[in-house]
PDB file of C-alpha atoms and ligand atoms in Angstrom:
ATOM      1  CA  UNK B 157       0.000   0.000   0.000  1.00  0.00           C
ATOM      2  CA  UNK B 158       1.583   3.468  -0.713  1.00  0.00           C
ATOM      3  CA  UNK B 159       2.201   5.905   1.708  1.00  0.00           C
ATOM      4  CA  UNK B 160       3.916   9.126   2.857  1.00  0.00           C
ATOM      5  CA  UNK B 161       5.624  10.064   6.067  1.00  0.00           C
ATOM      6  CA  UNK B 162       4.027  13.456   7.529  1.00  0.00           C
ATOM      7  CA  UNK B 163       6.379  15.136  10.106  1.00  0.00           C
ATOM      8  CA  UNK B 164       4.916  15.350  13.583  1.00  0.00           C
ATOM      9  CA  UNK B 165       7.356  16.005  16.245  1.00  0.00           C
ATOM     10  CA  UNK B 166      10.825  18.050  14.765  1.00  0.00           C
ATOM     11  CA  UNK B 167      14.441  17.571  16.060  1.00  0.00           C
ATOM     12  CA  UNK B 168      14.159  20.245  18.103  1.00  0.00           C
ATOM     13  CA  UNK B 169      10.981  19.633  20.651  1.00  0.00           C
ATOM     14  CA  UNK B 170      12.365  15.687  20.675  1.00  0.00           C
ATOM     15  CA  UNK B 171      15.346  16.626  22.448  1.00  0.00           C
ATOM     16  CA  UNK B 172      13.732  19.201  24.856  1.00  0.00           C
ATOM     17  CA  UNK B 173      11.510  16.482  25.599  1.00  0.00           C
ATOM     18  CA  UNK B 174      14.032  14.266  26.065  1.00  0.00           C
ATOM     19  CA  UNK B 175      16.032  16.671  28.646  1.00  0.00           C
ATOM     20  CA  UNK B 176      12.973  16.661  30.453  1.00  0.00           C
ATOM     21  CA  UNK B 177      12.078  13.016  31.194  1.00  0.00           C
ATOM     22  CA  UNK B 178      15.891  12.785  32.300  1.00  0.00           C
ATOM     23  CA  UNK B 179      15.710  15.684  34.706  1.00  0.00           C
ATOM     24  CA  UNK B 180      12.119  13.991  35.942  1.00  0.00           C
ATOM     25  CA  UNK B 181      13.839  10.590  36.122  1.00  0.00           C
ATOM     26  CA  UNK B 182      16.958  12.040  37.699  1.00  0.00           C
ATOM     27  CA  UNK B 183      14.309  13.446  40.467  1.00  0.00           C
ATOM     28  CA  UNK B 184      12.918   9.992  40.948  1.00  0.00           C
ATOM     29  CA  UNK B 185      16.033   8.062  40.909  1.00  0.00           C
ATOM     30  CA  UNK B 186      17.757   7.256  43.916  1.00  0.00           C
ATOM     31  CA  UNK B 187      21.566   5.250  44.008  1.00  0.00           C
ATOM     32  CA  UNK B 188      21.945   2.248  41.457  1.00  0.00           C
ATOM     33  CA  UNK B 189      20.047   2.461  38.446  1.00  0.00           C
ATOM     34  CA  UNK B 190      19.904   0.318  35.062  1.00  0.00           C
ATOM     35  CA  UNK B 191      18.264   2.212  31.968  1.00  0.00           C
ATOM     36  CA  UNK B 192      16.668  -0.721  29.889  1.00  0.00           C
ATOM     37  CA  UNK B 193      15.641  -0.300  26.370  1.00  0.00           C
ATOM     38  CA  UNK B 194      13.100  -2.458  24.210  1.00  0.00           C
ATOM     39  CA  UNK B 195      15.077  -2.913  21.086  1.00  0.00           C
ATOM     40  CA  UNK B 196      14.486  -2.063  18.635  1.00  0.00           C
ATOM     41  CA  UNK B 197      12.135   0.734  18.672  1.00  0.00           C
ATOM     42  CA  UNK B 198      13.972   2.442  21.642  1.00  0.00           C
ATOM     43  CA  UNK B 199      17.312   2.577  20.538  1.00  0.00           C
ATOM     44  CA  UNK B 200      17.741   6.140  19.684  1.00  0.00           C
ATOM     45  CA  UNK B 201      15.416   7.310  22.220  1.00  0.00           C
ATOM     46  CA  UNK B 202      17.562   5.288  24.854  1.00  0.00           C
ATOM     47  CA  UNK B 203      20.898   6.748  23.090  1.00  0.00           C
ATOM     48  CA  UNK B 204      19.766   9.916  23.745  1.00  0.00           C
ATOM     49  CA  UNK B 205      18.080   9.193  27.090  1.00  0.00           C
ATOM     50  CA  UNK B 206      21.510   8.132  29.167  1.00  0.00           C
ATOM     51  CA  UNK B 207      22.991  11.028  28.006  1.00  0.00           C
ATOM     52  CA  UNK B 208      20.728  13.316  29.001  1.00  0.00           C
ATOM     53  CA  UNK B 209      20.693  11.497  32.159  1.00  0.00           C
ATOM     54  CA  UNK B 210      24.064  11.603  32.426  1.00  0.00           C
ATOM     55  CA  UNK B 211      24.189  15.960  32.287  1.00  0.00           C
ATOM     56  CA  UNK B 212      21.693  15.312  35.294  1.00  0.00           C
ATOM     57  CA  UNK B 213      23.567  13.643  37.462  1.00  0.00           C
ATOM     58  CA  UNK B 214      22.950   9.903  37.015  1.00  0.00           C
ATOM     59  CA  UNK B 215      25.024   7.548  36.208  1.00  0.00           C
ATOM     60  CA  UNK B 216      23.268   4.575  34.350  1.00  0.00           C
ATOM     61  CA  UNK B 217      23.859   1.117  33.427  1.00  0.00           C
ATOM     62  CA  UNK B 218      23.025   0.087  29.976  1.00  0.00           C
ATOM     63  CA  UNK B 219      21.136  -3.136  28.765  1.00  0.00           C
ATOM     64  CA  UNK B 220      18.368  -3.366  26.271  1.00  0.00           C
ATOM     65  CA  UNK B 221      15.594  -6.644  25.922  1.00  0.00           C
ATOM     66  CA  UNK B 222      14.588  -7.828  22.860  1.00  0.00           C
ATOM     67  CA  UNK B 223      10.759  -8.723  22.800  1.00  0.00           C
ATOM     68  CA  UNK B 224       8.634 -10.162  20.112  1.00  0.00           C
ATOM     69  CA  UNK B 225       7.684  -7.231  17.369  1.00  0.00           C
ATOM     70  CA  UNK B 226       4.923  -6.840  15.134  1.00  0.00           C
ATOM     71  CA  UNK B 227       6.260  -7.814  11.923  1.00  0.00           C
ATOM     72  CA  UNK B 228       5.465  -5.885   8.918  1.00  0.00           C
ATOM     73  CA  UNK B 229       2.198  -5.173  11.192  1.00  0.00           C
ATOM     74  CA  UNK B 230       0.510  -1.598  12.277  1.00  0.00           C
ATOM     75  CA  UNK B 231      -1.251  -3.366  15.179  1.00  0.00           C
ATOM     76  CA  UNK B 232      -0.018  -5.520  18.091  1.00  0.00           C
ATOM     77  CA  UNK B 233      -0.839  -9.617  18.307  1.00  0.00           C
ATOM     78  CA  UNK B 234      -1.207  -8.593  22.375  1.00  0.00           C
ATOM     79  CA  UNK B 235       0.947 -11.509  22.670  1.00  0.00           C
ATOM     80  CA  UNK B 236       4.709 -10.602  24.243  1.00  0.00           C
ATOM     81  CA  UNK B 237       7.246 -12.962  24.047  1.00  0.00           C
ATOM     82  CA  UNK B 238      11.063 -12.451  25.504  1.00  0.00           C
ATOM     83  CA  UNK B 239      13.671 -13.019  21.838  1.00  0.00           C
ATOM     84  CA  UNK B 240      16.173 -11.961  24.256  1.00  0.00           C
ATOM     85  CA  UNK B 241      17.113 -11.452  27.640  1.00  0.00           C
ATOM     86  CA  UNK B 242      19.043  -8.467  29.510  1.00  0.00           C
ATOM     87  CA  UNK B 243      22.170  -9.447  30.714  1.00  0.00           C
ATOM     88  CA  UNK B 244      22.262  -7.232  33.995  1.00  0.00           C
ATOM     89  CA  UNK B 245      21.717  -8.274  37.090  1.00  0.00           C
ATOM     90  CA  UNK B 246      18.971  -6.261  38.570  1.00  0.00           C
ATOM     91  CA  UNK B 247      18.165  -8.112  41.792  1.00  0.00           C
ATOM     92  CA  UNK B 248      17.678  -5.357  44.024  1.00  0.00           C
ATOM     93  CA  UNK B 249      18.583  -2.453  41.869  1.00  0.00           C
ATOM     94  CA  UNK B 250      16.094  -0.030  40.534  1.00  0.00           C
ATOM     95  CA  UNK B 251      15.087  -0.042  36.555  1.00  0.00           C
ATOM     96  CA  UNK B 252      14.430   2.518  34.332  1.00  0.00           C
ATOM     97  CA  UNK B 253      12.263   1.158  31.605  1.00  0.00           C
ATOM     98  CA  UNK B 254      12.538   2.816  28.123  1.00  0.00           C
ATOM     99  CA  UNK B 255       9.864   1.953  25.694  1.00  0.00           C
ATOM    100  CA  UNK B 256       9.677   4.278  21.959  1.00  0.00           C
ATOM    101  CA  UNK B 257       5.606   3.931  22.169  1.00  0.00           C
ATOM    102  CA  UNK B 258       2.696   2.852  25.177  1.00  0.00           C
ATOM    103  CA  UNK B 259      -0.157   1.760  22.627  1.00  0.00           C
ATOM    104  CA  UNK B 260      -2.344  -1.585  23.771  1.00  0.00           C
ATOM    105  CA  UNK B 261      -0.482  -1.519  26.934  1.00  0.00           C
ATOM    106  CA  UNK B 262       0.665  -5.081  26.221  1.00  0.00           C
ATOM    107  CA  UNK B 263       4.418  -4.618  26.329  1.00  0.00           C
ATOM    108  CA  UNK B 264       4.839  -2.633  29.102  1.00  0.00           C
ATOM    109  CA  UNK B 265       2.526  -4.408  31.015  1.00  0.00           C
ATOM    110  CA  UNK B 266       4.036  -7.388  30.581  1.00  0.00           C
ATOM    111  CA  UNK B 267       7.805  -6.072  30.889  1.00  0.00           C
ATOM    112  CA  UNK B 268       7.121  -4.787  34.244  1.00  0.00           C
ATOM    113  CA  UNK B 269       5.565  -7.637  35.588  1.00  0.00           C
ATOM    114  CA  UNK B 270       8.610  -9.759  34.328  1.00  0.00           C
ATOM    115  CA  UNK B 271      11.516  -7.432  35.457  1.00  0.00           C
ATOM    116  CA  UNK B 272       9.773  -7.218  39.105  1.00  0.00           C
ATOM    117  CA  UNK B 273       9.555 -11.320  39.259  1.00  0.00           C
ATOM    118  CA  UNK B 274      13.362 -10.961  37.958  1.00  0.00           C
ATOM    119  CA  UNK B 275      13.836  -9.379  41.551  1.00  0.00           C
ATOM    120  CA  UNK B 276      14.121  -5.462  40.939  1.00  0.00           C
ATOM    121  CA  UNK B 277      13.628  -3.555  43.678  1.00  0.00           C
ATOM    122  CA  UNK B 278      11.745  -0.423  41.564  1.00  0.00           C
ATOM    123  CA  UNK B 279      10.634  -0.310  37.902  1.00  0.00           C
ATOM    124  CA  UNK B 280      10.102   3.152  36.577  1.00  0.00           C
ATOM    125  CA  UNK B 281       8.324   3.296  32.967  1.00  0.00           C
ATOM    126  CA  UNK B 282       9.806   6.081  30.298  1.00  0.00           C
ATOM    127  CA  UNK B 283       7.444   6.454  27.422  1.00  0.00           C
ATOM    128  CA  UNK B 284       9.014   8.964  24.359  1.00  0.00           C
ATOM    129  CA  UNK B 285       4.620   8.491  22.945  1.00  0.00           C
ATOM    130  CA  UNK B 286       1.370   7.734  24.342  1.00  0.00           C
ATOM    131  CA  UNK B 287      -1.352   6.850  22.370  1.00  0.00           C
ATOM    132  CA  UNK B 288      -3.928   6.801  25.288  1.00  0.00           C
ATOM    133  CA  UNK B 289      -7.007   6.005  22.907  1.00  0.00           C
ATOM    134  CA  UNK B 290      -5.145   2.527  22.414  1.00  0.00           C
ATOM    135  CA  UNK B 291      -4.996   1.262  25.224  1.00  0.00           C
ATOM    136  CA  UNK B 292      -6.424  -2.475  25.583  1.00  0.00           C
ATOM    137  CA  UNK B 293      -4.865  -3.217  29.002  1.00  0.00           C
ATOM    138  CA  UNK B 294      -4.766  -0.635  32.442  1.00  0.00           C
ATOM    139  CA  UNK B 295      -1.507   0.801  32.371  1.00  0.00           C
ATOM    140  CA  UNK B 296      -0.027   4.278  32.536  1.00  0.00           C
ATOM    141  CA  UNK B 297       3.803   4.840  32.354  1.00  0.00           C
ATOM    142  CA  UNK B 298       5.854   6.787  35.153  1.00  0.00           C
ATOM    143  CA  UNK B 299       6.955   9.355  32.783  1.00  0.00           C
ATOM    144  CA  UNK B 300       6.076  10.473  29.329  1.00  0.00           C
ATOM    145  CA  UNK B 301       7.438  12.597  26.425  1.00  0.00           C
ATOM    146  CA  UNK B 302       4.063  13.215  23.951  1.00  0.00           C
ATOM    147  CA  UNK B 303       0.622  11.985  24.378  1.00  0.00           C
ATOM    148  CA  UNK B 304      -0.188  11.773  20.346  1.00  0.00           C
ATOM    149  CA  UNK B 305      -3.509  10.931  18.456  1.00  0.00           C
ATOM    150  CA  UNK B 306      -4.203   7.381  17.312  1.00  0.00           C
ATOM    151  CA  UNK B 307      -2.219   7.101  14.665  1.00  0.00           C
ATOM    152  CA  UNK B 308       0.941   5.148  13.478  1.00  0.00           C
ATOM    153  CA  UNK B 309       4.195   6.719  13.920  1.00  0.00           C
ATOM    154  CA  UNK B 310       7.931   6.183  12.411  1.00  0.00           C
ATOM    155  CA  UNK B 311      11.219   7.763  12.990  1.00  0.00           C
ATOM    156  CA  UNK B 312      13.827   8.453  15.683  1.00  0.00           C
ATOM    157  CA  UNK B 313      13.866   4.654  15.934  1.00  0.00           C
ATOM    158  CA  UNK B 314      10.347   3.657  15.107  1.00  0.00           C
ATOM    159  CA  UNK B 315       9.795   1.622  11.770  1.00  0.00           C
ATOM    160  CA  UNK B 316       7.128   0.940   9.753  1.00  0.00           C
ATOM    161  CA  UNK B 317       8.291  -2.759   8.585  1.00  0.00           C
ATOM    162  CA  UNK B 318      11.720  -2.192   9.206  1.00  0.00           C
ATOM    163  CA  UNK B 319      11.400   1.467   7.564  1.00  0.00           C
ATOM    164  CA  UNK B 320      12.335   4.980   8.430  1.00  0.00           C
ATOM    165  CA  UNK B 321      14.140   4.405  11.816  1.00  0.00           C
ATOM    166  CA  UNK B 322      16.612   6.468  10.609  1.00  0.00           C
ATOM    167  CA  UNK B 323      14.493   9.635  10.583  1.00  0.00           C
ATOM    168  CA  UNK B 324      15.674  12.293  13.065  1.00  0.00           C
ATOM    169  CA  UNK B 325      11.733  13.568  14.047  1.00  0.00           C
ATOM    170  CA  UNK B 326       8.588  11.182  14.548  1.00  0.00           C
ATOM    171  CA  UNK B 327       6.492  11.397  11.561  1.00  0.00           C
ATOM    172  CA  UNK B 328       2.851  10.299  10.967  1.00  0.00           C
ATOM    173  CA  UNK B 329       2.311   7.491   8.364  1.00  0.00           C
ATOM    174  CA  UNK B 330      -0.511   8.883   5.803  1.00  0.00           C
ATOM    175  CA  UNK B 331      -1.771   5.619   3.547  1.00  0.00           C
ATOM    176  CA  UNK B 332      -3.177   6.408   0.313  1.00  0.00           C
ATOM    177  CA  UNK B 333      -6.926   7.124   0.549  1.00  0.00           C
ATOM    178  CA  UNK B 334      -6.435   7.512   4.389  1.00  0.00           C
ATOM    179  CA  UNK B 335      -8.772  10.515   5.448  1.00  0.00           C
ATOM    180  CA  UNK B 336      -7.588  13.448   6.908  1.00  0.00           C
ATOM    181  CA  UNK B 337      -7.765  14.008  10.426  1.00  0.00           C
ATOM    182  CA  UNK B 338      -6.072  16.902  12.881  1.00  0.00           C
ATOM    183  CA  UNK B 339      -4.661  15.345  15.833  1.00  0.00           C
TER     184      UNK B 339
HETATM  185  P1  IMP F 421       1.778  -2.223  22.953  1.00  0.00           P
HETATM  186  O1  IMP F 421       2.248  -3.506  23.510  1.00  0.00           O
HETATM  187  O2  IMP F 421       0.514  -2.368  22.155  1.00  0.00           O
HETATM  188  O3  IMP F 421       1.674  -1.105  23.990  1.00  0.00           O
HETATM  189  O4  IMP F 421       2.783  -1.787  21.844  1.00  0.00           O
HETATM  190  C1  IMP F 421       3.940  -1.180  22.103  1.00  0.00           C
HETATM  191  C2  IMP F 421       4.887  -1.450  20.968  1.00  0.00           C
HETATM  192  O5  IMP F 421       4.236  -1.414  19.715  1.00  0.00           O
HETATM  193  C3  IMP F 421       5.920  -0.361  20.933  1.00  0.00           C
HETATM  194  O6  IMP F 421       7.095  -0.835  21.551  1.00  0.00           O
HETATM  195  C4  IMP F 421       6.148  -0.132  19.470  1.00  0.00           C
HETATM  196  O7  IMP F 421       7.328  -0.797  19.063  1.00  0.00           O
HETATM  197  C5  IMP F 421       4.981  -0.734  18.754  1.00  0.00           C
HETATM  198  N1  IMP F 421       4.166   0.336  18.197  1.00  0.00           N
HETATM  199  C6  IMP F 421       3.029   0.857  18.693  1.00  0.00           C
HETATM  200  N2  IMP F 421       2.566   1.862  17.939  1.00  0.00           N
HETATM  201  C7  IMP F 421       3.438   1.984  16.929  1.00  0.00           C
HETATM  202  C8  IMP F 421       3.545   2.908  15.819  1.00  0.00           C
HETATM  203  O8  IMP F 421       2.732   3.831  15.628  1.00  0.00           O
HETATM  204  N3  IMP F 421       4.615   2.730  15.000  1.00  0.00           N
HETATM  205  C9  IMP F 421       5.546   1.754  15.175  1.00  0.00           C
HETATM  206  N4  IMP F 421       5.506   0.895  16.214  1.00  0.00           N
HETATM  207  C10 IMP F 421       4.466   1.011  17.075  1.00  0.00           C
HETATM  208 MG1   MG F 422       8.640  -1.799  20.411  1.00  0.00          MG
END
């Protein structure tokens, strides 16, 4: 199906977003702390994340978990499944969780749940998008960049079947005979 990529969040207002959820983090943070990113969709976000946390005083430890994705799907199976597992041990410690998007709820849900039975003493939840209207399961990250519109999203690490990660803003994808809505 064709399709074009509308810009929806620039450069610019991702990385003062992104110095904010590290100063809120920082705030909530106390001692020990492992940043965990979902790969893949969080890699950037993450990149940019422990840096930013870094200029506020934290020092992190980095590990990512790989989860089952969507395929060349817009919409999640609601089933999570662990590809791969973090290597850190985070008995005791506190996590912060990085996810690119909270949609169904699914993932985080799930990710939570599984890092607390893995023994960590505190999970926060960092969203960079919430799309609220989604959500199939009750959850509500700690800490949130943009609450955005139901639609689907690439860029700054989010693909559309393995597409467009590379983009340095969050764009909207726009199929062909899609109507128009304003967020
Ligand atoms: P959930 O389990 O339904 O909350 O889905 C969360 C995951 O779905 C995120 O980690 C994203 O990777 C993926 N996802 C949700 N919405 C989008 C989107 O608009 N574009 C690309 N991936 C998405
Ligand atoms: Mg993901």
């Amino acid at each position: 199906m064709n399709y074009r990529v509308e810009p929806l969040i620039s450069q610019e207002k991702l990385a003062i977003a992104v110095d904010r959820l590290a100063a809120e983090a920082a705030s909530l943070l106390e001692g020990e702390t492992v940043v965990i990113g979902l790969f893949k969709g969080a890699f950037i976000f993450t990149a940019d994340l422990v840096r930013a946390l870094s200029r506020h005083g934290v020092e992190p430890r980095l590990d990512f978990l790989v989860l089952s994705s969507y395929g060349n799907a817009t919409e999640s199976s609601g089933k999570v499944t662990i590809l791969m597992d973090c290597r850190e041990d985070i008995r005791g410690r506190q996590v912060l969780l990085v996810d690119d998007i909270l949609d169904s709820g699914n993932t985080l849900a799930f990710t939570v749940d599984y890092l607390m039975q893995k023994g960590a003493a505190k999970v926060l939840t960092c969203v960079l998008l919430d799309k609220p209207q989604r959500r199939t399961v009750r959850f509500e990250a700690d800490l949130v960049g943009f609450t955005i519109p139901n639609t689907f999203v690439v860029g700054y690490g989010i693909d559309y079947a393995e597409r467009h990660r590379e983009l340095p803003f969050v764009g909207m994808v726009r199929f062909d005979g899609e109507k128009e809505e304003t967020p």
